[in-house]
mmCIF file of C-alpha atoms in Angstrom:
data_model
loop_
_atom_site.group_PDB
_atom_site.id
_atom_site.type_symbol
_atom_site.label_atom_id
_atom_site.label_comp_id
_atom_site.label_asym_id
_atom_site.label_seq_id
_atom_site.Cartn_x
_atom_site.Cartn_y
_atom_site.Cartn_z
ATOM 1 C CA MET V 1 -7.747 -7.668 28.052
ATOM 2 C CA ARG V 2 -7.375 -10.993 26.276
ATOM 3 C CA ALA V 3 -5.299 -9.869 23.323
ATOM 4 C CA GLU V 4 -3.331 -6.916 22.028
ATOM 5 C CA LEU V 5 -2.369 -6.023 18.485
ATOM 6 C CA ARG V 6 -0.798 -2.647 17.837
ATOM 7 C CA ALA V 7 1.522 -1.064 15.346
ATOM 8 C CA GLY V 8 2.544 2.509 14.869
ATOM 9 C CA PRO V 9 5.251 5.052 15.490
ATOM 10 C CA GLU V 10 3.732 6.317 18.746
ATOM 11 C CA LEU V 11 2.645 3.023 20.309
ATOM 12 C CA GLY V 12 5.259 0.679 18.908
ATOM 13 C CA THR V 13 4.353 -2.852 17.899
ATOM 14 C CA ALA V 14 2.979 -5.751 19.880
ATOM 15 C CA LEU V 15 1.135 -8.970 19.318
ATOM 16 C CA LYS V 16 0.024 -10.691 22.503
ATOM 17 C CA ALA V 17 -2.747 -13.242 22.394
ATOM 18 C CA PRO V 18 -3.824 -16.540 23.883
ATOM 19 C CA ALA V 19 -3.283 -19.571 21.662
ATOM 20 C CA ASP V 20 -6.836 -19.533 20.293
ATOM 21 C CA LEU V 21 -6.583 -15.918 19.082
ATOM 22 C CA ALA V 22 -2.903 -15.809 18.045
ATOM 23 C CA PRO V 23 -3.416 -17.040 14.441
ATOM 24 C CA LEU V 24 -6.235 -14.540 13.860
ATOM 25 C CA LEU V 25 -4.185 -11.622 15.172
ATOM 26 C CA ALA V 26 -1.104 -12.728 13.223
ATOM 27 C CA ARG V 27 -3.148 -12.676 9.990
ATOM 28 C CA ALA V 28 -4.625 -9.281 10.883
ATOM 29 C CA GLN V 29 -1.152 -7.900 11.609
ATOM 30 C CA ALA V 30 -0.121 -8.616 8.011
ATOM 31 C CA LEU V 31 -3.010 -6.543 6.619
ATOM 32 C CA PRO V 32 -3.295 -2.778 6.184
ATOM 33 C CA PRO V 33 -4.927 -1.249 9.304
ATOM 34 C CA GLU V 34 -8.433 -0.776 7.874
ATOM 35 C CA HIS V 35 -8.538 -4.317 6.513
ATOM 36 C CA ALA V 36 -7.209 -5.709 9.791
ATOM 37 C CA VAL V 37 -9.969 -3.975 11.738
ATOM 38 C CA ARG V 38 -12.604 -5.276 9.312
ATOM 39 C CA ALA V 39 -11.260 -8.836 9.598
ATOM 40 C CA LEU V 40 -11.262 -8.685 13.389
ATOM 41 C CA ALA V 41 -14.712 -7.096 13.448
ATOM 42 C CA ALA V 42 -16.107 -9.916 11.322
ATOM 43 C CA ARG V 43 -14.587 -12.540 13.627
ATOM 44 C CA PHE V 44 -16.142 -10.968 16.726
ATOM 45 C CA GLY V 45 -19.500 -10.183 15.143
ATOM 46 C CA LEU V 46 -19.066 -6.401 15.123
ATOM 47 C CA HIS V 47 -20.375 -4.157 12.371
ATOM 48 C CA PRO V 48 -17.334 -2.915 10.384
ATOM 49 C CA ASP V 49 -18.445 0.721 10.556
ATOM 50 C CA HIS V 50 -18.601 0.539 14.336
ATOM 51 C CA ALA V 51 -15.223 -1.165 14.526
ATOM 52 C CA LEU V 52 -13.619 1.538 12.380
ATOM 53 C CA LEU V 53 -14.575 4.378 14.695
ATOM 54 C CA GLY V 54 -11.542 6.392 15.608
ATOM 55 C CA PHE V 55 -10.747 7.239 19.209
ATOM 56 C CA ALA V 56 -11.779 10.892 18.702
ATOM 57 C CA ASP V 57 -15.081 9.714 17.203
ATOM 58 C CA LEU V 58 -15.600 7.508 20.232
ATOM 59 C CA LEU V 59 -15.053 10.414 22.629
ATOM 60 C CA GLU V 60 -17.423 12.638 20.658
ATOM 61 C CA ALA V 61 -20.120 9.957 20.584
ATOM 62 C CA ASP V 62 -19.764 9.436 24.324
ATOM 63 C CA GLU V 63 -20.127 13.161 25.034
ATOM 64 C CA GLU V 64 -23.036 13.801 22.666
ATOM 65 C CA GLU V 65 -25.095 10.641 22.487
ATOM 66 C CA GLY V 66 -23.732 8.255 25.051
ATOM 67 C CA LEU V 67 -22.369 4.846 24.211
ATOM 68 C CA PRO V 68 -23.937 1.408 24.510
ATOM 69 C CA GLU V 69 -23.092 -0.418 27.722
ATOM 70 C CA GLU V 70 -20.652 -2.677 25.958
ATOM 71 C CA VAL V 71 -18.222 -0.984 23.593
ATOM 72 C CA VAL V 72 -15.264 -2.749 22.060
ATOM 73 C CA TYR V 73 -12.668 -0.501 20.482
ATOM 74 C CA LEU V 74 -9.221 -0.749 19.054
ATOM 75 C CA GLU V 75 -6.876 2.058 19.865
#
């Protein structure tokens, strides 16, 4: 894991990132969650709809259809 950005009552808050990613994550942290995910998805070349999958959606997709070899998700 190169970077971590989380915020919420269950997980607490954290922003850990190498110097090259820190400004991007700091900007994302200031946004509402959906907008933050979209901004990060754009930076890493992910389709926004794929980036917005919830964890439960991810589990369901894995059970029913399988997942691509490389899956990036935010929890």
